[in-house]
PDB file of C-alpha atoms in Angstrom:
ATOM      1  CA  UNK A   1     140.855-144.521  97.410  1.00 40.00           C
ATOM      2  CA  UNK A   2     144.422-145.448  98.203  1.00 40.00           C
ATOM      3  CA  UNK A   3     147.212-142.850  97.942  1.00 44.00           C
ATOM      4  CA  UNK A   4     150.574-144.193  96.979  1.00 42.00           C
ATOM      5  CA  UNK A   5     153.527-142.228  98.534  1.00 43.00           C
ATOM      6  CA  UNK A   6     157.052-142.365  97.405  1.00 46.00           C
ATOM      7  CA  UNK A   7     159.636-141.817 100.087  1.00 45.00           C
ATOM      8  CA  UNK A   8     162.426-139.810  98.620  1.00 47.00           C
ATOM      9  CA  UNK A   9     164.154-138.760 101.847  1.00 47.00           C
ATOM     10  CA  UNK A  10     167.229-140.556 103.195  1.00 45.00           C
ATOM     11  CA  UNK A  11     166.853-142.154 106.572  1.00 43.00           C
ATOM     12  CA  UNK A  12     169.690-142.899 109.005  1.00 45.00           C
ATOM     13  CA  UNK A  13     169.527-144.518 112.443  1.00 44.00           C
ATOM     14  CA  UNK A  14     170.782-142.365 115.321  1.00 47.00           C
ATOM     15  CA  UNK A  15     172.439-144.197 118.118  1.00 49.00           C
ATOM     16  CA  UNK A  16     170.876-142.029 120.838  1.00 52.00           C
ATOM     17  CA  UNK A  17     167.320-143.161 120.114  1.00 49.00           C
ATOM     18  CA  UNK A  18     166.079-146.768 120.205  1.00 58.00           C
ATOM     19  CA  UNK A  19     165.470-148.293 116.752  1.00 77.00           C
ATOM     20  CA  UNK A  20     161.649-148.631 116.905  1.00 75.00           C
ATOM     21  CA  UNK A  21     161.063-145.019 118.068  1.00 82.00           C
ATOM     22  CA  UNK A  22     163.589-143.773 115.542  1.00 88.00           C
ATOM     23  CA  UNK A  23     161.887-145.666 112.626  1.00 89.00           C
ATOM     24  CA  UNK A  24     158.473-144.196 113.683  1.00 89.00           C
ATOM     25  CA  UNK A  25     159.932-140.800 113.833  1.00 90.00           C
ATOM     26  CA  UNK A  26     161.671-141.151 110.513  1.00 90.00           C
ATOM     27  CA  UNK A  27     158.384-142.437 108.936  1.00 91.00           C
ATOM     28  CA  UNK A  28     156.529-139.424 110.337  1.00 92.00           C
ATOM     29  CA  UNK A  29     159.222-137.134 109.072  1.00 92.00           C
ATOM     30  CA  UNK A  30     159.162-138.617 105.635  1.00 92.00           C
ATOM     31  CA  UNK A  31     155.376-138.380 105.572  1.00 94.00           C
ATOM     32  CA  UNK A  32     155.417-134.763 106.607  1.00 94.00           C
ATOM     33  CA  UNK A  33     157.985-133.862 104.061  1.00 94.00           C
ATOM     34  CA  UNK A  34     155.933-135.619 101.390  1.00 95.00           C
ATOM     35  CA  UNK A  35     153.029-133.439 102.563  1.00 95.00           C
ATOM     36  CA  UNK A  36     155.228-130.348 102.099  1.00 94.00           C
ATOM     37  CA  UNK A  37     156.017-131.571  98.617  1.00 94.00           C
ATOM     38  CA  UNK A  38     152.260-131.984  97.806  1.00 95.00           C
ATOM     39  CA  UNK A  39     151.511-128.556  99.214  1.00 95.00           C
ATOM     40  CA  UNK A  40     154.141-126.979  97.177  1.00 94.00           C
ATOM     41  CA  UNK A  41     152.892-128.635  94.024  1.00 94.00           C
ATOM     42  CA  UNK A  42     149.378-127.516  94.870  1.00 95.00           C
ATOM     43  CA  UNK A  43     150.710-123.875  95.454  1.00 94.00           C
ATOM     44  CA  UNK A  44     152.471-123.838  92.137  1.00 93.00           C
ATOM     45  CA  UNK A  45     149.511-125.162  90.296  1.00 93.00           C
ATOM     46  CA  UNK A  46     147.100-122.755  91.933  1.00 94.00           C
ATOM     47  CA  UNK A  47     149.423-119.755  91.604  1.00 93.00           C
ATOM     48  CA  UNK A  48     150.563-120.327  88.113  1.00 92.00           C
ATOM     49  CA  UNK A  49     150.145-116.732  87.073  1.00 92.00           C
ATOM     50  CA  UNK A  50     152.419-115.681  89.992  1.00 93.00           C
ATOM     51  CA  UNK A  51     155.046-118.243  88.963  1.00 93.00           C
ATOM     52  CA  UNK A  52     154.943-116.955  85.352  1.00 92.00           C
ATOM     53  CA  UNK A  53     155.433-113.373  86.533  1.00 93.00           C
ATOM     54  CA  UNK A  54     158.371-114.459  88.673  1.00 93.00           C
ATOM     55  CA  UNK A  55     159.983-116.331  85.778  1.00 92.00           C
ATOM     56  CA  UNK A  56     159.310-113.303  83.462  1.00 92.00           C
ATOM     57  CA  UNK A  57     161.099-111.014  85.942  1.00 92.00           C
ATOM     58  CA  UNK A  58     164.073-113.458  86.294  1.00 92.00           C
ATOM     59  CA  UNK A  59     164.258-113.808  82.508  1.00 91.00           C
ATOM     60  CA  UNK A  60     164.330-110.032  82.026  1.00 92.00           C
ATOM     61  CA  UNK A  61     167.089-109.407  84.560  1.00 92.00           C
ATOM     62  CA  UNK A  62     169.112-112.525  83.510  1.00 91.00           C
ATOM     63  CA  UNK A  63     169.001-112.059  79.787  1.00 90.00           C
ATOM     64  CA  UNK A  64     170.110-108.467  79.952  1.00 91.00           C
ATOM     65  CA  UNK A  65     172.890-109.183  82.423  1.00 90.00           C
ATOM     66  CA  UNK A  66     174.053-112.040  80.364  1.00 89.00           C
ATOM     67  CA  UNK A  67     173.988-110.130  77.036  1.00 90.00           C
ATOM     68  CA  UNK A  68     175.734-107.167  78.667  1.00 90.00           C
ATOM     69  CA  UNK A  69     178.435-109.478  80.024  1.00 90.00           C
ATOM     70  CA  UNK A  70     179.108-111.422  76.836  1.00 85.00           C
ATOM     71  CA  UNK A  71     178.656-108.788  74.105  1.00 84.00           C
ATOM     72  CA  UNK A  72     180.463-105.473  74.316  1.00 84.00           C
ATOM     73  CA  UNK A  73     179.575-104.103  70.871  1.00 86.00           C
ATOM     74  CA  UNK A  74     176.657-101.729  71.319  1.00 86.00           C
ATOM     75  CA  UNK A  75     174.904-102.545  67.963  1.00 86.00           C
ATOM     76  CA  UNK A  76     175.131-106.301  68.513  1.00 88.00           C
ATOM     77  CA  UNK A  77     174.185-105.882  72.159  1.00 87.00           C
ATOM     78  CA  UNK A  78     170.978-104.043  71.244  1.00 89.00           C
ATOM     79  CA  UNK A  79     170.074-106.662  68.506  1.00 89.00           C
ATOM     80  CA  UNK A  80     170.581-109.511  71.002  1.00 89.00           C
ATOM     81  CA  UNK A  81     168.365-107.745  73.597  1.00 88.00           C
ATOM     82  CA  UNK A  82     165.687-107.427  70.953  1.00 88.00           C
ATOM     83  CA  UNK A  83     165.961-111.121  70.075  1.00 89.00           C
ATOM     84  CA  UNK A  84     165.876-111.981  73.832  1.00 88.00           C
ATOM     85  CA  UNK A  85     162.588-110.080  74.252  1.00 89.00           C
ATOM     86  CA  UNK A  86     161.025-111.892  71.271  1.00 89.00           C
ATOM     87  CA  UNK A  87     162.071-115.290  72.629  1.00 88.00           C
ATOM     88  CA  UNK A  88     160.524-114.618  76.047  1.00 88.00           C
ATOM     89  CA  UNK A  89     157.258-116.575  75.332  1.00 88.00           C
ATOM     90  CA  UNK A  90     159.190-119.630  74.405  1.00 89.00           C
ATOM     91  CA  UNK A  91     161.381-119.400  77.509  1.00 89.00           C
ATOM     92  CA  UNK A  92     158.195-118.859  79.626  1.00 90.00           C
ATOM     93  CA  UNK A  93     156.655-122.124  78.424  1.00 90.00           C
ATOM     94  CA  UNK A  94     159.867-124.197  78.844  1.00 91.00           C
ATOM     95  CA  UNK A  95     160.716-122.644  82.232  1.00 92.00           C
ATOM     96  CA  UNK A  96     157.192-123.124  83.598  1.00 92.00           C
ATOM     97  CA  UNK A  97     157.269-126.845  82.738  1.00 92.00           C
ATOM     98  CA  UNK A  98     160.720-127.262  84.227  1.00 92.00           C
ATOM     99  CA  UNK A  99     159.677-125.376  87.336  1.00 93.00           C
ATOM    100  CA  UNK A 100     156.486-127.423  87.866  1.00 93.00           C
ATOM    101  CA  UNK A 101     158.487-130.586  87.345  1.00 94.00           C
ATOM    102  CA  UNK A 102     161.587-129.939  89.432  1.00 94.00           C
ATOM    103  CA  UNK A 103     161.057-127.055  91.847  1.00 93.00           C
ATOM    104  CA  UNK A 104     158.717-128.596  94.402  1.00 94.00           C
ATOM    105  CA  UNK A 105     161.160-131.444  95.061  1.00 94.00           C
ATOM    106  CA  UNK A 106     164.193-129.115  95.154  1.00 94.00           C
ATOM    107  CA  UNK A 107     162.384-126.739  97.534  1.00 94.00           C
ATOM    108  CA  UNK A 108     161.222-129.547  99.713  1.00 94.00           C
ATOM    109  CA  UNK A 109     164.707-131.069  99.920  1.00 94.00           C
ATOM    110  CA  UNK A 110     166.166-127.585 100.793  1.00 93.00           C
ATOM    111  CA  UNK A 111     163.559-127.075 103.468  1.00 93.00           C
ATOM    112  CA  UNK A 112     164.251-130.491 104.925  1.00 93.00           C
ATOM    113  CA  UNK A 113     168.007-129.694 105.235  1.00 92.00           C
ATOM    114  CA  UNK A 114     166.984-126.514 107.027  1.00 91.00           C
ATOM    115  CA  UNK A 115     164.916-128.290 109.691  1.00 92.00           C
ATOM    116  CA  UNK A 116     167.165-131.288 110.117  1.00 89.00           C
ATOM    117  CA  UNK A 117     169.654-129.244 112.052  1.00 84.00           C
ATOM    118  CA  UNK A 118     172.539-131.437 110.958  1.00 80.00           C
ATOM    119  CA  UNK A 119     176.058-130.187 110.525  1.00 73.00           C
ATOM    120  CA  UNK A 120     176.974-129.737 106.865  1.00 62.00           C
ATOM    121  CA  UNK A 121     179.696-132.003 105.594  1.00 62.00           C
ATOM    122  CA  UNK A 122     183.223-130.723 105.974  1.00 64.00           C
ATOM    123  CA  UNK A 123     184.232-129.028 102.751  1.00 61.00           C
ATOM    124  CA  UNK A 124     187.886-128.326 102.112  1.00 61.00           C
ATOM    125  CA  UNK A 125     188.683-124.697 102.647  1.00 66.00           C
ATOM    126  CA  UNK A 126     191.778-124.612 100.514  1.00 71.00           C
ATOM    127  CA  UNK A 127     192.601-126.531  97.389  1.00 65.00           C
ATOM    128  CA  UNK A 128     196.112-126.901  96.197  1.00 69.00           C
ATOM    129  CA  UNK A 129     196.573-125.832  92.569  1.00 70.00           C
ATOM    130  CA  UNK A 130     199.658-126.551  90.601  1.00 72.00           C
ATOM    131  CA  UNK A 131     200.595-123.768  88.279  1.00 68.00           C
ATOM    132  CA  UNK A 132     203.169-124.146  85.596  1.00 71.00           C
ATOM    133  CA  UNK A 133     205.134-121.265  84.258  1.00 71.00           C
ATOM    134  CA  UNK A 134     204.002-120.109  80.876  1.00 62.00           C
ATOM    135  CA  UNK A 135     206.554-119.554  78.226  1.00 65.00           C
ATOM    136  CA  UNK A 136     205.879-116.212  76.315  1.00 64.00           C
ATOM    137  CA  UNK A 137     205.327-116.473  72.524  1.00 57.00           C
ATOM    138  CA  UNK A 138     208.202-115.867  70.278  1.00 62.00           C
ATOM    139  CA  UNK A 139     208.258-112.532  68.310  1.00 63.00           C
ATOM    140  CA  UNK A 140     207.093-114.197  64.907  1.00 68.00           C
ATOM    141  CA  UNK A 141     204.265-115.962  66.692  1.00 67.00           C
ATOM    142  CA  UNK A 142     203.183-112.802  68.391  1.00 68.00           C
ATOM    143  CA  UNK A 143     203.049-110.943  65.065  1.00 75.00           C
ATOM    144  CA  UNK A 144     201.010-113.723  63.358  1.00 77.00           C
ATOM    145  CA  UNK A 145     198.600-113.820  66.293  1.00 76.00           C
ATOM    146  CA  UNK A 146     198.242-110.015  66.252  1.00 81.00           C
ATOM    147  CA  UNK A 147     197.527-110.134  62.466  1.00 84.00           C
ATOM    148  CA  UNK A 148     194.950-112.942  63.078  1.00 85.00           C
ATOM    149  CA  UNK A 149     193.234-110.887  65.843  1.00 86.00           C
ATOM    150  CA  UNK A 150     193.011-107.935  63.497  1.00 86.00           C
ATOM    151  CA  UNK A 151     191.519-110.108  60.701  1.00 86.00           C
ATOM    152  CA  UNK A 152     188.952-111.590  63.123  1.00 87.00           C
ATOM    153  CA  UNK A 153     187.883-108.160  64.402  1.00 88.00           C
ATOM    154  CA  UNK A 154     187.537-106.991  60.747  1.00 87.00           C
ATOM    155  CA  UNK A 155     185.306-110.022  60.056  1.00 89.00           C
ATOM    156  CA  UNK A 156     183.179-109.437  63.192  1.00 89.00           C
ATOM    157  CA  UNK A 157     182.718-105.778  62.124  1.00 89.00           C
ATOM    158  CA  UNK A 158     181.571-106.866  58.658  1.00 90.00           C
ATOM    159  CA  UNK A 159     179.175-109.449  60.061  1.00 89.00           C
ATOM    160  CA  UNK A 160     177.747-106.866  62.459  1.00 89.00           C
ATOM    161  CA  UNK A 161     177.128-104.484  59.635  1.00 88.00           C
ATOM    162  CA  UNK A 162     175.637-107.158  57.414  1.00 90.00           C
ATOM    163  CA  UNK A 163     173.373-108.362  60.281  1.00 89.00           C
ATOM    164  CA  UNK A 164     172.123-104.893  61.090  1.00 90.00           C
ATOM    165  CA  UNK A 165     171.576-104.126  57.426  1.00 89.00           C
ATOM    166  CA  UNK A 166     169.582-107.436  56.990  1.00 88.00           C
ATOM    167  CA  UNK A 167     167.565-106.670  60.058  1.00 89.00           C
ATOM    168  CA  UNK A 168     166.763-103.166  58.790  1.00 88.00           C
ATOM    169  CA  UNK A 169     165.745-104.500  55.326  1.00 87.00           C
ATOM    170  CA  UNK A 170     163.548-107.097  56.910  1.00 87.00           C
ATOM    171  CA  UNK A 171     161.898-104.305  59.040  1.00 84.00           C
ATOM    172  CA  UNK A 172     161.334-102.070  56.103  1.00 84.00           C
ATOM    173  CA  UNK A 173     159.936-104.927  54.060  1.00 84.00           C
ATOM    174  CA  UNK A 174     157.617-105.994  56.766  1.00 81.00           C
ATOM    175  CA  UNK A 175     156.436-102.467  57.244  1.00 83.00           C
ATOM    176  CA  UNK A 176     155.904-101.999  53.596  1.00 81.00           C
ATOM    177  CA  UNK A 177     153.895-105.257  53.247  1.00 81.00           C
ATOM    178  CA  UNK A 178     151.736-104.305  56.200  1.00 81.00           C
ATOM    179  CA  UNK A 179     150.922-100.841  54.830  1.00 80.00           C
ATOM    180  CA  UNK A 180     150.033-102.266  51.347  1.00 70.00           C
ATOM    181  CA  UNK A 181     147.044-104.575  51.659  1.00 61.00           C
TER     182      UNK A 181
END
């Protein structure tokens, strides 16, 4: 049985080591990193339940933090958290497939950078940003913007009330249908 290996690691020739020795070392390095990749894939496949639990925990924390950050209205915030809890099985399936496909290679690449002991490329510490001075709105524009903001807030309130009412009616209907066989 022949095993076909794909070499996904970059190789560079170091001037301090003679080329034949360097090529042999690079080949061994690539082979060992491929072994790490295979071991990680095996670990993920054998510990799938653990990976699912880790993804569940990350989803719970991430979804709550994202909803709290983006939605300030309490009723809408609660509804979105409920929706997030209901969509968890879909996330778990998609995230597990993505994790199995991508994470072994990502982890292997990261580990390879950790054991290569190369200096990271120089990143610029400061970036020059050109800032232009903003002109304030004129008074008529400010008043029209203020009125538009008020109208949008009014519409958001109504949509929130309608959404909560619809969800409540749906809950009562579902409860009523379940109680009457």
